[in-house]
XYZ file of C-alpha atoms in Angstrom:
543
model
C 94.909 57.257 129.222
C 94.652 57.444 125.178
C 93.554 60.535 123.800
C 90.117 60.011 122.119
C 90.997 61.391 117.940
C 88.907 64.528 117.068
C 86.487 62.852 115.521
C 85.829 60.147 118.021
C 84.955 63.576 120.456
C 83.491 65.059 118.282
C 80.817 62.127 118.795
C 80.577 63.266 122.464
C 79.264 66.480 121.864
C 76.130 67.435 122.026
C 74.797 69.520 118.244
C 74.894 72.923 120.681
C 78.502 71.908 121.239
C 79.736 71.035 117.977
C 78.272 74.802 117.364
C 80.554 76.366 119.701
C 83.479 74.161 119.637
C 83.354 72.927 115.413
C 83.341 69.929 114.805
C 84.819 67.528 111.645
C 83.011 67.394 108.483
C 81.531 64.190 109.051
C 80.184 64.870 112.250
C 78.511 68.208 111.323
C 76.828 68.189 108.009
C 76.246 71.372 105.523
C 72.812 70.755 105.867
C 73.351 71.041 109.873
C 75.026 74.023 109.120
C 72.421 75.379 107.141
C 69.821 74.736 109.501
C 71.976 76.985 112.532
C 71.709 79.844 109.715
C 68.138 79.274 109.770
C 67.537 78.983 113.467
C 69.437 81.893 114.087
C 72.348 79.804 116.128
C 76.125 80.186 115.506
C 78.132 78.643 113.245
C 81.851 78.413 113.009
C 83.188 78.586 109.690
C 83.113 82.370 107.929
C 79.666 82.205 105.965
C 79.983 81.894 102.337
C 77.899 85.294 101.379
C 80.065 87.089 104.353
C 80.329 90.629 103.149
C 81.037 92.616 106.552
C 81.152 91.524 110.150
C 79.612 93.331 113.224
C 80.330 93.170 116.772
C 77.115 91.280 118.312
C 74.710 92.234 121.505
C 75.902 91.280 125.011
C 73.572 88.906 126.632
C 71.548 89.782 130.072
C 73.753 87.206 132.159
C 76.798 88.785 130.084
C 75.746 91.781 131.220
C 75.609 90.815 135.035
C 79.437 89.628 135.439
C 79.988 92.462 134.283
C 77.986 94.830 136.759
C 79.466 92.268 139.722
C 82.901 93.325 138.160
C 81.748 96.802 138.264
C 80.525 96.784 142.174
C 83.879 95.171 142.845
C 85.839 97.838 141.158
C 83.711 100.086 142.925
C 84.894 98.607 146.357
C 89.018 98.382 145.064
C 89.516 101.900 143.769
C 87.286 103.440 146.502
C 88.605 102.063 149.347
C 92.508 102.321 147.747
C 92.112 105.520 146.734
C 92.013 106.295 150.443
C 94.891 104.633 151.350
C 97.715 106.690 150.967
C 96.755 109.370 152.922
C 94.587 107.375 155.638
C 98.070 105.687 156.285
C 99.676 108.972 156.424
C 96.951 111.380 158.103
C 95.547 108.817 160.736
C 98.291 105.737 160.832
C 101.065 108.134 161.061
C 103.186 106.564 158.631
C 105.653 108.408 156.214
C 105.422 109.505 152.300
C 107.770 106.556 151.666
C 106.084 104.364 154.068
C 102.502 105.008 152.495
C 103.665 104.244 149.232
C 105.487 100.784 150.035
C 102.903 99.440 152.187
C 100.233 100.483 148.689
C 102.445 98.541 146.250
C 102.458 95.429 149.147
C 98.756 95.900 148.314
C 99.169 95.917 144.825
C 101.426 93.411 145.018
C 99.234 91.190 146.795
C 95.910 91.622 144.693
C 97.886 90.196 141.758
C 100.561 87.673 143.220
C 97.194 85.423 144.011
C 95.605 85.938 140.368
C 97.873 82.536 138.943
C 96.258 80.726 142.174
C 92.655 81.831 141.558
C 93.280 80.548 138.058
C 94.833 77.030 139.580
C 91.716 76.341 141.725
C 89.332 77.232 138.983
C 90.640 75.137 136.257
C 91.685 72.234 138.053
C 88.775 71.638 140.749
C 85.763 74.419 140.646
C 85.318 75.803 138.047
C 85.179 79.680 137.457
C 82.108 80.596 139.224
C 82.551 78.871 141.894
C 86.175 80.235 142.536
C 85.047 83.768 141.991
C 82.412 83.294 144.345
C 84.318 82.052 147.327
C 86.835 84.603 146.277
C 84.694 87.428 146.530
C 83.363 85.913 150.143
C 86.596 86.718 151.640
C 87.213 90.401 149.720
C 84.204 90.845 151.286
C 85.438 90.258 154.791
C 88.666 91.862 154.657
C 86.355 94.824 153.403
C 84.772 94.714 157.065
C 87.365 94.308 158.684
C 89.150 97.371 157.248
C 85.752 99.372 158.257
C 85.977 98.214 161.683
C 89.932 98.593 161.844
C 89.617 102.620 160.479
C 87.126 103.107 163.346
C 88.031 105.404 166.052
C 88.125 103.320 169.087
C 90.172 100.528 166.767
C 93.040 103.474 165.730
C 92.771 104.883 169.351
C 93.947 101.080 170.926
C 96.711 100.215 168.332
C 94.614 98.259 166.185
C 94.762 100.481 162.886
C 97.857 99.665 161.660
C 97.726 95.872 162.186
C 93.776 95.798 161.255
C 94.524 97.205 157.993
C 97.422 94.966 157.178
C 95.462 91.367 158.002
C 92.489 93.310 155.941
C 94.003 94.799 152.859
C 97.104 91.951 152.708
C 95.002 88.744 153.665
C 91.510 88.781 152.807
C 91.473 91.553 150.105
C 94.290 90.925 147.930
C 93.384 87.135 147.883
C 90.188 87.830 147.187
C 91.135 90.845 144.366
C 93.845 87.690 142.907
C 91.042 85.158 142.507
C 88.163 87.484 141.009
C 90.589 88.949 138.393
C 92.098 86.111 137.028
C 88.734 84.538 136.180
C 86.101 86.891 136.224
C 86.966 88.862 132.335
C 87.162 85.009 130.642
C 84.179 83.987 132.710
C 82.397 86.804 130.670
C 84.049 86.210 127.910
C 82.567 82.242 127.870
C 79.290 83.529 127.914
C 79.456 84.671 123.936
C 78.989 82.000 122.034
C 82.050 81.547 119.432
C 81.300 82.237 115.915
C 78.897 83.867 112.918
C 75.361 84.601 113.468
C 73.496 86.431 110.657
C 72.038 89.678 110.799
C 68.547 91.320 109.024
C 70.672 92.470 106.441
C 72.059 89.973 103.935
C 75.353 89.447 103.679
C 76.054 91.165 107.532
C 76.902 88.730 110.099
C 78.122 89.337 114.201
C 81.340 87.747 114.309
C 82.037 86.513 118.090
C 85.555 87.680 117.780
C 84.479 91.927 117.553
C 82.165 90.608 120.292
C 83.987 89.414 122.510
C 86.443 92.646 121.791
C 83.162 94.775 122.462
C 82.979 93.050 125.452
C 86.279 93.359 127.081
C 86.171 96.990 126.265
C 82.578 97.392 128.060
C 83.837 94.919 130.437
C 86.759 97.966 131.242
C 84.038 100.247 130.920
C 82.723 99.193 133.801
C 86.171 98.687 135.735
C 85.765 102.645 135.371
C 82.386 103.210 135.907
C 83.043 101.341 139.079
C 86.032 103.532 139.850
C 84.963 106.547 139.122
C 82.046 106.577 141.445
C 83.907 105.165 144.415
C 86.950 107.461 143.735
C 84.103 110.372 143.684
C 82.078 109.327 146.745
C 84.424 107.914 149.111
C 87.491 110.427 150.099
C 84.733 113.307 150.729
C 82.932 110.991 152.653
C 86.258 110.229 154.559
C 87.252 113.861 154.307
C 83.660 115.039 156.058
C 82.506 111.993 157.639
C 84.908 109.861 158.750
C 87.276 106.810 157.479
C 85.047 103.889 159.051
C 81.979 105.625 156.899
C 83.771 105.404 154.215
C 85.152 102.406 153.763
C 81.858 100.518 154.755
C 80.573 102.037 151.363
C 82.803 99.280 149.516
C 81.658 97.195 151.516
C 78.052 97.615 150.617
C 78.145 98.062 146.962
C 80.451 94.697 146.553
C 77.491 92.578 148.474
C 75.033 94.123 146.231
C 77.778 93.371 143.683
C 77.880 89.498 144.598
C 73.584 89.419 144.975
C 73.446 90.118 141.674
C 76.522 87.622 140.305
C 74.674 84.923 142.092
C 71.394 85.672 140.515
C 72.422 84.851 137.241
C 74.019 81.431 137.924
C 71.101 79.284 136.538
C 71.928 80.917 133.022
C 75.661 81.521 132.859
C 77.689 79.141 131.033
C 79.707 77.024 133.410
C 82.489 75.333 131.879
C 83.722 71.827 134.088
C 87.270 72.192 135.505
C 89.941 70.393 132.659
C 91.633 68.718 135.886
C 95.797 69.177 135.841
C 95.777 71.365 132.856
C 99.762 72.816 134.065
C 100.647 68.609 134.818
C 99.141 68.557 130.570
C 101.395 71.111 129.622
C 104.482 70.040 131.300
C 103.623 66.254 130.058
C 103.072 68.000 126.077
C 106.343 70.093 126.802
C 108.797 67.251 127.778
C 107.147 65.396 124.890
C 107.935 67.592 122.201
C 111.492 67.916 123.813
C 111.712 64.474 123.297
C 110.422 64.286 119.855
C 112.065 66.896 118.222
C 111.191 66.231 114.076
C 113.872 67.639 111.192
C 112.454 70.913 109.588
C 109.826 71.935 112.450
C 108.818 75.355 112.426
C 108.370 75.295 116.655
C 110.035 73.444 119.415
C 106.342 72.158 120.279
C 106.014 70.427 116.927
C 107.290 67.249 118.269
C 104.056 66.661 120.456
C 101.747 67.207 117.094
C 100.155 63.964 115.903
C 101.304 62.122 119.177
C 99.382 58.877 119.634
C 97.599 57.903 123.320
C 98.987 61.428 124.816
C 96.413 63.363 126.812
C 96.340 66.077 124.378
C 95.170 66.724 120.850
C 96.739 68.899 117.857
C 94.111 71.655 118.891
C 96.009 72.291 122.402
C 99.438 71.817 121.007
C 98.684 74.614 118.726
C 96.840 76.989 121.670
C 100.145 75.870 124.206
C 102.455 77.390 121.516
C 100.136 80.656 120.800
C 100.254 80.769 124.635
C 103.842 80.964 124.715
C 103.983 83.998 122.149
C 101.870 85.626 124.115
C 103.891 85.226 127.481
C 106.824 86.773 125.566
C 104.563 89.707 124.942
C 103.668 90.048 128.550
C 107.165 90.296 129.574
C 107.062 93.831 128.629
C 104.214 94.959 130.774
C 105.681 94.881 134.340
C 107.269 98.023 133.343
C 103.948 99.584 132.035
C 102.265 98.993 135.384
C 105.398 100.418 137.350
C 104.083 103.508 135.701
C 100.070 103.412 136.230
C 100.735 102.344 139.393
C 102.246 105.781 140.313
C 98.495 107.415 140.475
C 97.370 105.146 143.545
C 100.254 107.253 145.508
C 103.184 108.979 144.204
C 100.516 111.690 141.896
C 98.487 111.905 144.773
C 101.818 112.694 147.157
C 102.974 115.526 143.997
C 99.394 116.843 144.105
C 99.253 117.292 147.929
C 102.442 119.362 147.320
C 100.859 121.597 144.855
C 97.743 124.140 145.434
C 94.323 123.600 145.044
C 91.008 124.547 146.204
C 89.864 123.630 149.484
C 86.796 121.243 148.626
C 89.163 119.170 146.625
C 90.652 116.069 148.121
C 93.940 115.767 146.187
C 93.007 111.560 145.817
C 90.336 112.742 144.236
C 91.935 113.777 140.518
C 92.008 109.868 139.977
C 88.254 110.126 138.933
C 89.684 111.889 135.710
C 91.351 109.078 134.780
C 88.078 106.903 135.241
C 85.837 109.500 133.229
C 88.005 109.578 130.634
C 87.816 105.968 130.158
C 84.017 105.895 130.510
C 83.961 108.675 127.638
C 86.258 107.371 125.729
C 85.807 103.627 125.196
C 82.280 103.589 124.054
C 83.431 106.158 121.496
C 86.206 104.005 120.332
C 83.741 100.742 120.322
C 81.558 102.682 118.006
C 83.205 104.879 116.014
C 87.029 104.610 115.797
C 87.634 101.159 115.302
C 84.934 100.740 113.210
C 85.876 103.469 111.030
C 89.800 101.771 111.158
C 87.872 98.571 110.136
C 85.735 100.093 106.884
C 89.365 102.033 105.648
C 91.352 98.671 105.810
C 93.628 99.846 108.462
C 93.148 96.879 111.098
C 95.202 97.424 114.417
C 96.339 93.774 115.390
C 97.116 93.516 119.375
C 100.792 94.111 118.920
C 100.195 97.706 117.202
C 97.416 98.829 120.093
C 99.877 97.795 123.295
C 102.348 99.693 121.457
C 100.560 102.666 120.687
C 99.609 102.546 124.484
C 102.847 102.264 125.804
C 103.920 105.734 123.363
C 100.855 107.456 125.397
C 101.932 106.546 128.619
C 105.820 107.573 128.008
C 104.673 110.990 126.392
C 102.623 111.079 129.724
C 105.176 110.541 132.038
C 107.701 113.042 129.796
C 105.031 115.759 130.864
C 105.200 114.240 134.487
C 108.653 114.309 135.002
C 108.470 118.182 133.112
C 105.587 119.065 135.705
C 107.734 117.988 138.927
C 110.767 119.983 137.731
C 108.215 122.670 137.443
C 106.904 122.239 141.365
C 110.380 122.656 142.888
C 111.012 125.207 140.699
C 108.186 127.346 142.093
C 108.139 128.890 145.801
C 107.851 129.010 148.986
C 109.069 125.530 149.768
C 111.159 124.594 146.541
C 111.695 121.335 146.665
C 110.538 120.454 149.954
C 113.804 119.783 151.593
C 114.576 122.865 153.914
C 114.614 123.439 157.506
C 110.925 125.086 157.813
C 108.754 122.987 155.668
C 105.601 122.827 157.711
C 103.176 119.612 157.299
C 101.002 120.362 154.145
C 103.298 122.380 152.735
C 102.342 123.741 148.657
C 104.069 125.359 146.397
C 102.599 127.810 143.703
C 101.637 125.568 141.181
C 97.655 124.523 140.340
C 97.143 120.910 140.882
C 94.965 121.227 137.519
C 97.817 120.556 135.683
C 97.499 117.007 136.937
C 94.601 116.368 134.688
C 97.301 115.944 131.794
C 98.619 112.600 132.982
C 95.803 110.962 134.397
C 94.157 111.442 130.917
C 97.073 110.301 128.938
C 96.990 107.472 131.443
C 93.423 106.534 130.643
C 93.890 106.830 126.919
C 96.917 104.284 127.307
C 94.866 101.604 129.065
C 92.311 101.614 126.237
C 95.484 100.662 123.821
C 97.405 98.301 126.205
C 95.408 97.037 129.330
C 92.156 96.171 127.399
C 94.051 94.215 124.451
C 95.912 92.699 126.848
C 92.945 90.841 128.601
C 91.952 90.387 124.861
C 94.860 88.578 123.529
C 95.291 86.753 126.720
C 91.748 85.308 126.445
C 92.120 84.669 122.596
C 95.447 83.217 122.404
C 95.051 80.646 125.053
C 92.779 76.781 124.552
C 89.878 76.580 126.418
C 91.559 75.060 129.111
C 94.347 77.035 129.870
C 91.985 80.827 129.500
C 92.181 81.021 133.016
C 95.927 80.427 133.442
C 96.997 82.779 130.764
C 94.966 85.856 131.824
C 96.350 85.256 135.422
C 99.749 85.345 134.061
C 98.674 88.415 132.513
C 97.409 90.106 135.473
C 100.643 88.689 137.077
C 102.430 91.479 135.194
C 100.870 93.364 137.279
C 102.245 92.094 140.430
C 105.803 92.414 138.843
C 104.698 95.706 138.436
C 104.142 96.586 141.989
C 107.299 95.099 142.919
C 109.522 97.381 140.865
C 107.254 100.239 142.874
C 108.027 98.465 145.761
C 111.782 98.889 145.350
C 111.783 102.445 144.104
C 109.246 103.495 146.920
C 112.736 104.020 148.706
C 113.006 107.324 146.658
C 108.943 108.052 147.296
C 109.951 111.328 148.821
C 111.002 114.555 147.421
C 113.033 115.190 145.656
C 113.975 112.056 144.587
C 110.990 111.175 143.021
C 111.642 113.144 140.148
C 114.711 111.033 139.220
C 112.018 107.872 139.716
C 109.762 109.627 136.968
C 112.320 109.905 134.856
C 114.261 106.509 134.563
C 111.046 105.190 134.641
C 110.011 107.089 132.036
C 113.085 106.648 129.603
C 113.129 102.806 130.201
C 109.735 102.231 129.366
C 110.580 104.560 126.045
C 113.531 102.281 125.339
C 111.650 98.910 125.864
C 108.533 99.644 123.383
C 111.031 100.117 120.596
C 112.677 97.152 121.620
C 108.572 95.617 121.877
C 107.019 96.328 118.534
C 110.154 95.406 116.580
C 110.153 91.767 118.561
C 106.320 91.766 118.302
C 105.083 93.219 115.085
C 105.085 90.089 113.072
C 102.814 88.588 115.496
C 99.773 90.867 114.469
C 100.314 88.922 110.523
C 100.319 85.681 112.233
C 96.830 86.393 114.338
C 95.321 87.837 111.061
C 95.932 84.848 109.899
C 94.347 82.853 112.769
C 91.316 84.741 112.740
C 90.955 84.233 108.778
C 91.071 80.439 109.406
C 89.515 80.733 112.672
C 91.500 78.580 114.751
């Protein structure tokens, strides 16, 4: 099938549209321009009397993907928070064992985000997809309630319960929320300027969607930090079952309120074969190479009755920087990944007051993140922003990955430190007894898990960002699964070195983790740091 020119769309669209999406000259007149200014609508192009741009206001419906995302998070970090020692405390299984069969989790909660992205952008669409997604999380969130109950542990069924739970329903279910649900609240900003009381100030949909993905995180944390507060002392006092039916709960209050917003969320049609498009546009340009081009992809550029325009040649090839960028994050997650089991496994080896359930220090990671983002939304990069120092998406992952080597240095320092102390060195002798601690405060813990936190602002956040930004509207989807797929990789490399989960050789695993990551963000920024010129430059032309 021919591919209709630009303009001929551009006839398609309704004026709302050609708003959002632009729109050639002919088609959209000054004078329609003029009258968006006046009704208070969006327009594309950068205003001529722009003096300063503002992040915008999140809409209502904005606002309830991301409370959903929030009740979800809730129901993730709560009930995996537990996990580690559940499987070691009531399943019986080892240090080692617990922290394999986490990273299968892990593992499994991102291997499924490309295949949550598949389904929504080539038959239902992203609330759709989310919402059957979240149907089965919330099942295998039952199931692990029922499977953690007494009389299920006491006839065999806790072990296998908790695998067809955690492996089946929730990690498919965690896959296909994640890699739609931060674009499908990203849609609902409308793209471009919108002017502002004060002449001259305009809210640029670019710092809002940034605002957004950073409350959007916010609430990944708020989520977190509640469940990773309420649910180990409910399991610690209570009981297991108790407390992982509070996930449960929350994430169908979570999904009550999703739905209740679907008459006004922006629901963008499935594209159809969007990866069949980009293989098609690939072997193309392969075949089409020109003298002089400046990318391999310049060969599909101009191409006559293709099923692509010039506008998705030029997102496929931004899409393909940004995959090299991603490349470099497996390695990051190997190393966040650590506080869902190997810093809870160091703090049960270290002493600490009696109340405290050692899972538990996660929630300083969340509270930092709930401090610190809204302070960095309205004050730090603001400030950056008014002094002329603008921190492209290539210079925040790096500055993230710095804060979470520095982190780990201190890690790997504060192990040494544990086997250094007494009674049970490191851990290894003849008459260690079960729960064994050494003379060390766990409160020196609170070190990483902030320098954690602090990272993800820097790294995790722009990477959703840049993901979502760098990719045409068809492939969003795709490209932020890819990104979350990182993830996945991530859990994998934890899954290998889980084979040196005990002590001491742990330490060793903090290390080399530690001084590859170091090695590979030098190697990152100067690959990368051109790329933060080129997207100035895309945002100044805004394309």
């Amino acid at each position: 099938m021919a591919q209709k020119p630009l303009s001929d769309q551009a006839e398609t669209l309704s004026f709302s549209e050609k708003l959002v999406y632009g729109s050639s000259s002919d088609d959209f007149s000054d004078k329609q321009m003029t009258n968006a200014v006046a009704e208070n609508l969006d327009v594309i192009e950068p205003p001529a009397d722009l003096e300063r741009a503002i992040a915008g206001k999140l809409s209502p419906w904005t606002l309830m993907v991301v409370i959903m995302e929030l009740c979800e998070r809730l129901a993730y970090y709560g009930a995996s928070l537990m996990f580690s020692i559940y499987l070691q405390k009531i399943l019986g299984r080892s240090k080692p064992q617990a922290v394999a069969l986490n990273r299968v989790n892990q593992f499994m909660s991102y291997a499924t985000t490309i295949l949550g992205a598949i389904i929504a952008d080539q038959w239902l669409g992203k609330f759709k997809t989310i919402l059957i997604f979240a149907i089965l999380y919330l099942i295998g969130l039952v199931l692990l309630t029922i499977s953690s109950a007494d009389f299920s542990v006491a006839g065999g069924f806790g072990l296998p319960g908790f695998c067809i739970a955690v492996f089946a329903f929730i990690g498919f279910g965690t896959g296909g929320i994640k890699s739609n649900v931060s674009a499908f609240m990203a849609e609902q900003i409308p793209s471009g300027y919108k002017p502002t009381k004060t002449p001259g100030v305009y809210e640029d949909s670019k710092l809002t969607v940034e605002r957004g993905f950073r409350y959007f995180y916010w609430s990944i944390n708020v989520g977190a930090f509640v469940g990773q507060m309420v649910c180990p002392q409910v399991a610690k006092n209570k009981s297991y079952a108790l407390a992982f039916m509070i996930p449960a709960v929350v994430f169908f209050a979570g999904i009550v309120v999703f739905v209740a917003g679907s008459k006004k969320y922006v629901k963008k049609k499935p594209q159809g074969t969007v990866v069949l498009k980009v293989w098609k546009c690939m072997r193309y340009a392969r075949r089409h190479k020109r003298e002089g081009q400046k990318h391999w992809l310049d060969g599909s550029l101009g191409a006559v009755d293709q099923p692509w325009n010039d506008e998705f040649v030029i997102g496929l090839q931004r899409s393909l920087r940004a995959c090299k960028v991603f490349l470099f994050y497996p390695l990051y997650w190997a190393l966040y990944n650590n506080m869902s089991d190997n810093f809870i496994n160091q703090g049960m080896t270290m002493r600490r007051p009696d109340w405290l359930s050692v899972d538990q220090l996660n929630v300083v990671n969340s509270l930092v993140l709930i401090i610190a983002i809204p302070l960095f939304d309205k004050f730090v990069f603001p400030l950056l922003r008014r002094l002329g120092f603008r921190m492209g998406p290539i210079a925040r992952i790096t500055t993230g990955f710095v804060i979470v080597v520095l982190g780990f240095v201190y890690v790997t320092i504060l192990q040494k430190m544990i086997y250094t102390k007494g009674p049970y060195m490191d851990f290894t002798g003849p008459d260690v007894p079960e729960g064994a601690t050494n003379d060390i405060s766990v409160w020196l813990q609170i070190v990483p898990y902030a320098a954690v936190a602090i990272s993800e602002i820097f790294s995790s956040v722009t990477g959703l960002e840049f993901a979502f930004s760098q990719a045409p509207a068809e492939l969003k989807s795709v490209l932020t699964a890819l990104y979350l797929f990182t993830n996945c990789g991530g859990a994998l490399i934890g899954l290998i070195l889980a084979i040196w989960g005990g002590d001491p050789q742990v330490m060793y695993v903090f290390a080399a983790e530690t001084i590859v990551l170091g090695i590979l963000t030098v190697v990152f920024y100067f690959c990368f740091r051109h790329y933060d010129d080129m997207i100035a430059e895309q945002e100044q032309f805004g394309n």
